[in-house]
Amino acid sequence: MDESLGQIYGLELQARALAPQLGEPNEVRFFIATNSLKPSTNQVHLLEFNEEKSTINAKIFEHSMGEVWKMNANPHDPYEISTCYNEQNGNIIRTKAAVLRYSDETEEKNEIKSEYLHWSNVDLLNINGEKVKTVEFHPHQKEKLACVIDNRVVLYDRVKGKDTQIAEVLSAGSSSKHINAFNCGKWSLHHQCQQFVTLHESHIKAYDIRDQNHLAWSIEDAHGQFVRDLDCNPNKQCHFVTGGDDGFIKIWDCRNPKEAVFVRNDHSHWVWSVRFNTFHDQLLLSSSSDCKVLLTSASSVSSEATNVNSELSNSGVEECKVLPDGLLQTFEQHEDSVYCVEWSNVDPWIFASLSYDGRLLLSKVPKQYKYQIIL
C-alpha cells in the first residue's frame, strides 16, 4: 500500500454505510453497503485487506430489501450485522431495520446462477415508527439491542429458542409527535454500559436503560447546528467526541457538560463521522462533506497523557509517547462527501473511509506519527 495514497476499492453504486467486522480477531475486514434507489440492486460487501500483498478480497451479499443508510457489526459475532434501510410502498417511504447473518457455508451453498451470496438468516425488527436511525448491539450483553426510532430509544431482547425472536422491552425518550426525531445514538462504554447516548438536534442526551425515561445527563447546545455523530472513548471514563454541521469536532466530559475539553474546527463543511482510535485514543478520525478525512491529535485529554504523567511522577524518567495537539494529516483522495470513517478492529494503524460516490479508501496512520507513539 502506498501510504500517501492508500488502497482504493470502488463500487458501481452510491454508498454511505461502513462498519469494521468487530468480531474478527485476526484479519482486517470491513462491511460496506450500497444506497441505490432501486432496491433489487443493493449489496453488502465484506472486504478483507491483505497487507502483505496490498490486495482487497470481497464477498458480495444481496440486500434487496432497500437502500442502506446505516450499518453496524455485532461485536460478539463476526458473521452478523444490522442494517437500517428504506422501504417504499407506493408514495410512502418508511425506514426499516434487520439483523442479517451469514455463515462460512454460505459461499459453498450459494446457487451458481446467483450473482450475490445469500444470508443464512434474516431477522426483521418489528418497527413501530417511521424513521429508524440506527440499530446498536450492546457492547457486553449479546441478547440486547438498542434501536433509535423517531424520538425514542427502543430496547429489544433476543430470545433464543427454536427461532430467534426480537421483542421490545423498553422505550425511552418521548412518544409525542411534536418533538423532532433523534439524529442518532450509541451505547456508552462507561457507567457499566447501562446508558444509551442520543443526539437530538444540537443537544446530547443520555438515558439510563434501567429506568425508563430517566435522563442520566445532557449537554445542551453542544454544537451550533445539528450534531451528526458521536463516539465514546474506550480508554478514558466519561469522554465522548462529537461532530456537527458547524464543522467542529469536540471532546466532552459528561461530568462537566458546560464546556468541551477539546475543540477543533478544521473542516469546512458538515462533519458526518468521528472516531476515537480504540488503542491510542489520542488519535481522532473525522470525515466531512468537504470531501476530506482528517487525522487529529487530542493528546492533552487522552488516557495516554494520563499514563505518561503517572510514569513521570513515579519514576522521574521522561518519556515522550504523546503527540502535540492539532491536525496531523489531511487525506484528500475522495471526490465526494465522506459519510463514514472507521478504524480497523485489528490493526490500530489502518482505517477505512467511504464517500457517497462508492469509493472506499483504506489508509494508514503516517509512519512518523506511529513511531512517535510507540517508540
CSV table of C-alpha atoms in Angstrom, one decimal:
chain,number,residue,atom,x,y,z
A,1,MET,CA,0.0,0.0,0.0
A,2,ASP,CA,1.2,3.5,-0.9
A,3,GLU,CA,0.8,5.2,2.5
A,4,SER,CA,0.4,8.6,0.9
A,5,LEU,CA,-2.5,7.5,-1.4
A,6,GLY,CA,-4.0,4.4,0.3
A,7,GLN,CA,-5.7,1.4,-1.3
A,8,ILE,CA,-8.9,2.1,-3.2
A,9,TYR,CA,-12.0,-0.2,-3.6
A,10,GLY,CA,-14.7,1.1,-5.9
A,11,LEU,CA,-18.4,0.3,-6.1
A,12,GLU,CA,-20.7,0.9,-9.0
A,13,LEU,CA,-23.4,2.3,-6.8
A,14,GLN,CA,-23.6,5.1,-4.2
A,15,ALA,CA,-22.8,4.1,-0.6
A,16,ARG,CA,-22.9,5.7,2.8
A,17,ALA,CA,-22.8,2.7,5.3
A,18,LEU,CA,-19.5,1.3,6.6
A,19,ALA,CA,-18.6,-0.8,9.6
A,20,PRO,CA,-15.5,-2.8,10.7
A,21,GLN,CA,-16.1,-6.5,11.4
A,22,LEU,CA,-15.8,-6.2,15.1
A,23,GLY,CA,-16.0,-9.9,16.0
A,24,GLU,CA,-13.0,-10.8,13.8
A,25,PRO,CA,-9.8,-11.0,15.9
A,26,ASN,CA,-7.2,-11.5,13.2
A,27,GLU,CA,-8.0,-10.1,9.7
A,28,VAL,CA,-8.5,-6.5,8.7
A,29,ARG,CA,-12.1,-6.6,7.4
A,30,PHE,CA,-14.9,-4.0,6.7
A,31,PHE,CA,-18.5,-4.2,5.7
A,32,ILE,CA,-19.8,-1.6,3.2
A,33,ALA,CA,-23.4,-1.3,1.9
A,34,THR,CA,-24.9,0.5,-1.1
A,35,ASN,CA,-27.5,3.2,-1.2
A,36,SER,CA,-29.3,2.7,-4.6
A,37,LEU,CA,-32.9,3.8,-5.1
A,38,LYS,CA,-33.5,0.5,-6.9
A,39,PRO,CA,-33.9,-2.0,-4.0
A,40,SER,CA,-33.0,-5.1,-6.0
A,41,THR,CA,-29.6,-3.7,-6.9
A,42,ASN,CA,-28.4,-3.1,-3.3
A,43,GLN,CA,-25.5,-5.1,-1.9
A,44,VAL,CA,-23.4,-5.6,1.2
A,45,HIS,CA,-19.7,-6.1,0.6
A,46,LEU,CA,-17.4,-7.8,3.1
A,47,LEU,CA,-13.8,-6.7,2.3
A,48,GLU,CA,-10.6,-8.3,3.6
A,49,PHE,CA,-7.4,-6.4,3.3
A,50,ASN,CA,-4.1,-8.4,2.8
A,51,GLU,CA,-1.4,-6.0,3.9
A,52,GLU,CA,1.5,-8.2,2.6
A,53,LYS,CA,0.1,-8.4,-0.9
A,54,SER,CA,-1.7,-5.0,-0.7
A,55,THR,CA,-4.9,-6.6,-2.1
A,56,ILE,CA,-8.5,-6.4,-1.2
A,57,ASN,CA,-10.7,-9.5,-1.5
A,58,ALA,CA,-14.5,-9.2,-1.4
A,59,LYS,CA,-17.6,-11.3,-0.7
A,60,ILE,CA,-20.8,-9.7,-2.0
A,61,PHE,CA,-24.2,-10.3,-0.5
A,62,GLU,CA,-27.6,-9.2,-1.8
A,63,HIS,CA,-29.6,-6.6,0.1
A,64,SER,CA,-32.8,-6.5,-2.0
A,65,MET,CA,-34.8,-5.0,0.9
A,66,GLY,CA,-33.8,-1.5,0.1
A,67,GLU,CA,-31.1,1.2,0.2
A,68,VAL,CA,-28.9,1.0,3.3
A,69,TRP,CA,-28.5,4.2,5.4
A,70,LYS,CA,-26.8,2.8,8.5
A,71,MET,CA,-25.0,-0.5,9.3
A,72,ASN,CA,-23.4,-1.9,12.4
A,73,ALA,CA,-21.4,-5.1,13.1
A,74,ASN,CA,-22.1,-7.4,16.1
A,75,PRO,CA,-19.1,-7.3,18.4
A,76,HIS,CA,-20.0,-10.8,19.7
A,77,ASP,CA,-20.5,-12.5,16.4
A,78,PRO,CA,-18.3,-11.8,13.3
A,79,TYR,CA,-21.0,-13.2,11.0
A,80,GLU,CA,-23.8,-10.8,12.0
A,81,ILE,CA,-24.6,-7.2,11.1
A,82,SER,CA,-27.6,-4.8,11.5
A,83,THR,CA,-28.9,-2.6,8.7
A,84,CYS,CA,-31.3,0.4,8.5
A,85,TYR,CA,-32.9,0.7,5.1
A,86,ASN,CA,-35.7,2.5,3.2
A,87,GLU,CA,-38.7,0.5,2.1
A,88,GLN,CA,-41.1,2.1,-0.4
A,89,ASN,CA,-44.8,1.3,-0.6
A,90,GLY,CA,-46.3,3.4,-3.3
A,91,ASN,CA,-45.6,7.0,-2.4
A,92,ILE,CA,-44.9,6.2,1.3
A,93,ILE,CA,-41.3,5.6,2.4
A,94,ARG,CA,-40.5,4.1,5.8
A,95,THR,CA,-37.2,3.1,7.3
A,96,LYS,CA,-37.0,-0.5,8.4
A,97,ALA,CA,-34.3,-2.5,10.2
A,98,ALA,CA,-33.0,-6.0,10.1
A,99,VAL,CA,-30.3,-8.2,11.6
A,100,LEU,CA,-28.5,-10.3,9.0
A,101,ARG,CA,-26.3,-13.3,9.4
A,102,TYR,CA,-24.1,-15.3,7.1
A,103,SER,CA,-22.0,-18.4,7.7
A,104,ASP,CA,-18.8,-20.0,6.4
A,105,GLU,CA,-21.0,-22.4,4.4
A,106,THR,CA,-22.9,-19.5,2.7
A,107,GLU,CA,-20.5,-19.4,-0.3
A,108,GLU,CA,-20.5,-23.2,-0.7
A,109,LYS,CA,-24.3,-23.4,-0.7
A,110,ASN,CA,-24.9,-20.4,-2.9
A,111,GLU,CA,-26.6,-21.2,-6.2
A,112,ILE,CA,-24.2,-21.0,-9.2
A,113,LYS,CA,-26.7,-18.8,-11.1
A,114,SER,CA,-27.0,-16.2,-8.4
A,115,GLU,CA,-24.9,-13.1,-8.7
A,116,TYR,CA,-24.6,-12.5,-5.0
A,117,LEU,CA,-24.2,-14.6,-1.8
A,118,HIS,CA,-27.3,-15.0,0.4
A,119,TRP,CA,-27.7,-14.6,4.1
A,120,SER,CA,-28.2,-17.7,6.2
A,121,ASN,CA,-30.6,-15.8,8.5
A,122,VAL,CA,-32.6,-12.5,8.3
A,123,ASP,CA,-34.5,-11.1,11.3
A,124,LEU,CA,-36.7,-8.2,10.6
A,125,LEU,CA,-37.3,-5.9,13.5
A,126,ASN,CA,-40.9,-5.0,14.4
A,127,ILE,CA,-40.7,-1.2,14.0
A,128,ASN,CA,-43.5,1.0,15.3
A,129,GLY,CA,-42.5,4.3,13.8
A,130,GLU,CA,-41.4,6.0,10.6
A,131,LYS,CA,-37.6,6.8,10.9
A,132,VAL,CA,-35.1,4.3,12.2
A,133,LYS,CA,-31.7,5.9,12.6
A,134,THR,CA,-29.6,3.0,13.9
A,135,VAL,CA,-29.6,-0.5,15.5
A,136,GLU,CA,-26.8,-0.8,18.1
A,137,PHE,CA,-25.6,-4.1,19.5
A,138,HIS,CA,-24.9,-3.9,23.3
A,139,PRO,CA,-21.1,-4.0,24.0
A,140,HIS,CA,-21.4,-6.8,26.6
A,141,GLN,CA,-24.8,-8.3,26.6
A,142,LYS,CA,-25.3,-10.5,23.5
A,143,GLU,CA,-29.0,-10.6,23.7
A,144,LYS,CA,-29.7,-6.9,23.9
A,145,LEU,CA,-30.2,-4.4,21.0
A,146,ALA,CA,-31.0,-0.7,21.1
A,147,CYS,CA,-32.9,1.0,18.2
A,148,VAL,CA,-33.3,4.7,17.7
A,149,ILE,CA,-36.8,5.1,16.2
A,150,ASP,CA,-38.2,8.6,15.7
A,151,ASN,CA,-37.8,10.4,19.0
A,152,ARG,CA,-37.5,7.2,21.1
A,153,VAL,CA,-34.8,4.7,22.1
A,154,VAL,CA,-36.3,1.2,21.9
A,155,LEU,CA,-34.6,-1.7,23.6
A,156,TYR,CA,-35.0,-5.3,22.2
A,157,ASP,CA,-34.2,-8.6,23.8
A,158,ARG,CA,-33.3,-11.5,21.6
A,159,VAL,CA,-34.7,-14.8,23.0
A,160,LYS,CA,-33.0,-17.9,21.7
A,161,GLY,CA,-35.3,-20.8,21.1
A,162,LYS,CA,-36.5,-22.7,18.0
A,163,ASP,CA,-36.4,-19.3,16.3
A,164,THR,CA,-34.7,-16.1,17.4
A,165,GLN,CA,-37.3,-13.5,18.4
A,166,ILE,CA,-36.6,-9.9,18.9
A,167,ALA,CA,-39.0,-8.2,21.3
A,168,GLU,CA,-39.4,-4.7,22.5
A,169,VAL,CA,-38.7,-4.4,26.3
A,170,LEU,CA,-38.2,-0.7,27.0
A,171,SER,CA,-38.8,2.7,25.3
A,172,ALA,CA,-37.0,5.8,26.4
A,173,GLY,CA,-37.5,9.3,25.1
A,174,SER,CA,-40.8,10.8,24.0
A,175,SER,CA,-43.8,9.4,22.2
A,176,SER,CA,-45.0,12.9,21.2
A,177,LYS,CA,-45.2,13.5,17.5
A,178,HIS,CA,-44.4,17.2,18.1
A,179,ILE,CA,-40.8,16.5,19.2
A,180,ASN,CA,-38.2,16.2,16.5
A,181,ALA,CA,-36.6,12.8,15.9
A,182,PHE,CA,-33.2,11.9,17.3
A,183,ASN,CA,-30.3,12.3,14.9
A,184,CYS,CA,-28.6,9.1,16.0
A,185,GLY,CA,-27.4,7.2,19.2
A,186,LYS,CA,-24.8,4.9,20.6
A,187,TRP,CA,-24.2,2.8,23.7
A,188,SER,CA,-21.9,4.4,26.3
A,189,LEU,CA,-18.9,2.2,27.1
A,190,HIS,CA,-18.9,3.8,30.6
A,191,HIS,CA,-21.2,3.5,33.6
A,192,GLN,CA,-21.3,-0.3,33.2
A,193,CYS,CA,-22.7,0.2,29.7
A,194,GLN,CA,-26.1,1.0,31.3
A,195,GLN,CA,-26.5,4.3,29.4
A,196,PHE,CA,-27.5,5.0,25.8
A,197,VAL,CA,-26.4,8.3,24.4
A,198,THR,CA,-28.6,10.1,21.8
A,199,LEU,CA,-28.2,13.1,19.6
A,200,HIS,CA,-31.2,15.4,19.4
A,201,GLU,CA,-30.8,18.4,17.1
A,202,SER,CA,-27.8,20.3,18.6
A,203,HIS,CA,-28.1,18.5,22.0
A,204,ILE,CA,-26.7,15.3,23.6
A,205,LYS,CA,-28.9,13.3,25.9
A,206,ALA,CA,-28.0,10.1,27.8
A,207,TYR,CA,-30.7,7.7,29.1
A,208,ASP,CA,-30.3,5.1,31.9
A,209,ILE,CA,-31.8,1.9,30.4
A,210,ARG,CA,-32.5,0.6,33.9
A,211,ASP,CA,-35.1,3.3,34.5
A,212,GLN,CA,-37.5,4.1,31.6
A,213,ASN,CA,-37.3,7.8,30.6
A,214,HIS,CA,-34.6,8.6,33.2
A,215,LEU,CA,-32.3,11.2,31.7
A,216,ALA,CA,-28.9,10.4,33.1
A,217,TRP,CA,-27.1,13.6,31.8
A,218,SER,CA,-27.4,16.0,28.9
A,219,ILE,CA,-25.3,18.6,27.1
A,220,GLU,CA,-27.4,21.5,25.7
A,221,ASP,CA,-26.3,23.2,22.5
A,222,ALA,CA,-23.2,21.0,22.2
A,223,HIS,CA,-22.8,22.4,18.6
A,224,GLY,CA,-24.1,25.5,16.9
A,225,GLN,CA,-26.1,23.3,14.5
A,226,PHE,CA,-27.1,19.6,14.2
A,227,VAL,CA,-24.8,17.0,16.0
A,228,ARG,CA,-24.3,14.3,13.3
A,229,ASP,CA,-22.2,11.7,15.1
A,230,LEU,CA,-20.5,10.8,18.4
A,231,ASP,CA,-18.1,8.2,19.7
A,232,CYS,CA,-17.2,7.0,23.2
A,233,ASN,CA,-13.5,7.0,24.3
A,234,PRO,CA,-13.0,3.3,25.2
A,235,ASN,CA,-10.0,4.1,27.4
A,236,LYS,CA,-11.0,7.2,29.4
A,237,GLN,CA,-14.1,7.4,31.6
A,238,CYS,CA,-16.8,9.9,30.6
A,239,HIS,CA,-15.2,11.2,27.5
A,240,PHE,CA,-17.1,11.5,24.2
A,241,VAL,CA,-16.3,13.1,20.9
A,242,THR,CA,-18.9,14.7,18.6
A,243,GLY,CA,-19.1,16.2,15.2
A,244,GLY,CA,-21.7,18.6,13.8
A,245,ASP,CA,-22.9,20.7,10.9
A,246,ASP,CA,-20.9,23.6,12.2
A,247,GLY,CA,-17.7,21.8,11.1
A,248,PHE,CA,-16.4,21.4,14.7
A,249,ILE,CA,-15.2,18.2,16.4
A,250,LYS,CA,-15.5,18.4,20.2
A,251,ILE,CA,-14.5,16.2,23.1
A,252,TRP,CA,-16.7,16.3,26.1
A,253,ASP,CA,-16.5,15.1,29.7
A,254,CYS,CA,-20.1,14.3,30.7
A,255,ARG,CA,-19.3,15.1,34.3
A,256,ASN,CA,-18.7,18.8,33.3
A,257,PRO,CA,-21.1,19.5,30.4
A,258,LYS,CA,-20.8,23.2,30.3
A,259,GLU,CA,-17.7,23.3,28.1
A,260,ALA,CA,-15.9,20.9,25.8
A,261,VAL,CA,-12.4,19.8,26.9
A,262,PHE,CA,-11.1,19.8,23.3
A,263,VAL,CA,-12.3,21.7,20.2
A,264,ARG,CA,-11.1,21.7,16.6
A,265,ASN,CA,-12.6,23.5,13.6
A,266,ASP,CA,-10.5,22.1,10.6
A,267,HIS,CA,-13.4,21.0,8.4
A,268,SER,CA,-15.1,23.5,6.1
A,269,HIS,CA,-18.5,21.7,6.0
A,270,TRP,CA,-20.7,19.2,7.9
A,271,VAL,CA,-18.8,16.6,10.0
A,272,TRP,CA,-20.6,13.2,9.4
A,273,SER,CA,-18.3,10.8,11.3
A,274,VAL,CA,-15.9,11.0,14.2
A,275,ARG,CA,-14.0,8.1,15.8
A,276,PHE,CA,-11.5,7.5,18.6
A,277,ASN,CA,-8.7,5.1,17.9
A,278,THR,CA,-9.5,2.1,20.2
A,279,PHE,CA,-5.9,1.5,21.1
A,280,HIS,CA,-4.4,5.0,21.1
A,281,ASP,CA,-7.2,7.4,21.9
A,282,GLN,CA,-5.1,10.4,21.3
A,283,LEU,CA,-5.8,9.8,17.6
A,284,LEU,CA,-9.1,11.0,16.2
A,285,LEU,CA,-10.6,10.5,12.8
A,286,SER,CA,-13.2,12.7,11.2
A,287,SER,CA,-14.9,12.9,7.8
A,288,SER,CA,-17.0,15.5,6.2
A,289,SER,CA,-19.0,16.8,3.3
A,290,ASP,CA,-15.9,18.8,2.4
A,291,CYS,CA,-14.6,15.5,0.8
A,292,LYS,CA,-11.8,15.2,3.4
A,293,VAL,CA,-10.7,12.8,6.1
A,294,LEU,CA,-8.7,14.4,8.9
A,295,LEU,CA,-6.4,12.7,11.4
A,296,THR,CA,-6.2,14.8,14.6
A,297,SER,CA,-4.2,14.5,17.8
A,298,ALA,CA,-6.0,15.1,21.1
A,299,SER,CA,-3.2,14.0,23.3
A,300,SER,CA,-3.7,16.5,26.1
A,301,VAL,CA,-7.1,14.9,27.0
A,302,SER,CA,-6.3,11.3,26.2
A,303,SER,CA,-5.7,8.4,28.5
A,304,GLU,CA,-2.2,8.1,27.2
A,305,ALA,CA,-1.3,11.6,28.5
A,306,THR,CA,-2.6,10.5,31.9
A,307,ASN,CA,-0.4,7.4,31.8
A,308,VAL,CA,2.7,9.3,30.8
A,309,ASN,CA,2.1,11.8,33.7
A,310,SER,CA,1.8,9.0,36.2
A,311,GLU,CA,5.0,7.4,34.9
A,312,LEU,CA,6.9,10.7,35.2
A,313,SER,CA,5.8,11.2,38.8
A,314,ASN,CA,6.6,7.6,39.9
A,315,SER,CA,9.9,7.1,38.1
A,316,GLY,CA,11.2,10.6,37.2
A,317,VAL,CA,12.1,9.3,33.8
A,318,GLU,CA,10.9,11.5,30.9
A,319,GLU,CA,9.0,9.5,28.2
A,320,CYS,CA,7.5,11.2,25.1
A,321,LYS,CA,4.8,9.0,23.8
A,322,VAL,CA,2.1,11.6,23.0
A,323,LEU,CA,1.8,13.9,20.0
A,324,PRO,CA,1.2,17.6,20.2
A,325,ASP,CA,-2.5,18.6,19.9
A,326,GLY,CA,-3.8,19.6,16.5
A,327,LEU,CA,-4.3,18.5,12.9
A,328,LEU,CA,-1.8,15.8,11.9
A,329,GLN,CA,-2.8,14.8,8.4
A,330,THR,CA,-5.4,15.6,5.7
A,331,PHE,CA,-6.5,12.8,3.3
A,332,GLU,CA,-7.9,14.3,0.1
A,333,GLN,CA,-8.3,11.3,-2.2
A,334,HIS,CA,-12.1,11.4,-2.1
A,335,GLU,CA,-14.1,13.4,-4.7
A,336,ASP,CA,-17.5,13.3,-2.9
A,337,SER,CA,-18.9,13.7,0.6
A,338,VAL,CA,-17.2,11.3,3.0
A,339,TYR,CA,-20.1,9.9,5.2
A,340,CYS,CA,-18.1,7.3,7.2
A,341,VAL,CA,-14.7,6.7,8.6
A,342,GLU,CA,-13.8,3.7,10.8
A,343,TRP,CA,-10.7,2.3,12.4
A,344,SER,CA,-9.8,-1.4,11.8
A,345,ASN,CA,-10.8,-3.6,14.7
A,346,VAL,CA,-7.4,-5.5,14.4
A,347,ASP,CA,-4.7,-3.1,13.3
A,348,PRO,CA,-4.7,0.3,15.2
A,349,TRP,CA,-2.8,2.0,12.3
A,350,ILE,CA,-5.3,1.1,9.5
A,351,PHE,CA,-8.6,2.8,8.8
A,352,ALA,CA,-11.3,3.0,6.1
A,353,SER,CA,-13.3,5.9,4.7
A,354,LEU,CA,-16.3,5.8,2.4
A,355,SER,CA,-17.6,8.5,0.2
A,356,TYR,CA,-21.0,8.8,-1.4
A,357,ASP,CA,-19.7,8.0,-4.9
A,358,GLY,CA,-18.9,4.4,-3.8
A,359,ARG,CA,-15.2,4.9,-3.2
A,360,LEU,CA,-13.7,3.1,-0.2
A,361,LEU,CA,-10.2,4.2,0.8
A,362,LEU,CA,-8.0,2.1,3.1
A,363,SER,CA,-5.4,4.3,4.6
A,364,LYS,CA,-2.6,4.1,7.3
A,365,VAL,CA,-1.5,6.5,10.0
A,366,PRO,CA,1.7,8.1,8.7
A,367,LYS,CA,4.8,6.3,10.0
A,368,GLN,CA,6.3,9.4,11.6
A,369,TYR,CA,3.3,9.7,14.0
A,370,LYS,CA,3.1,5.9,14.6
A,371,TYR,CA,6.8,5.8,15.6
A,372,GLN,CA,6.4,8.8,17.9
A,373,ILE,CA,3.7,7.0,19.8
A,374,ILE,CA,5.2,3.5,20.1
A,375,LEU,CA,8.9,4.2,20.4
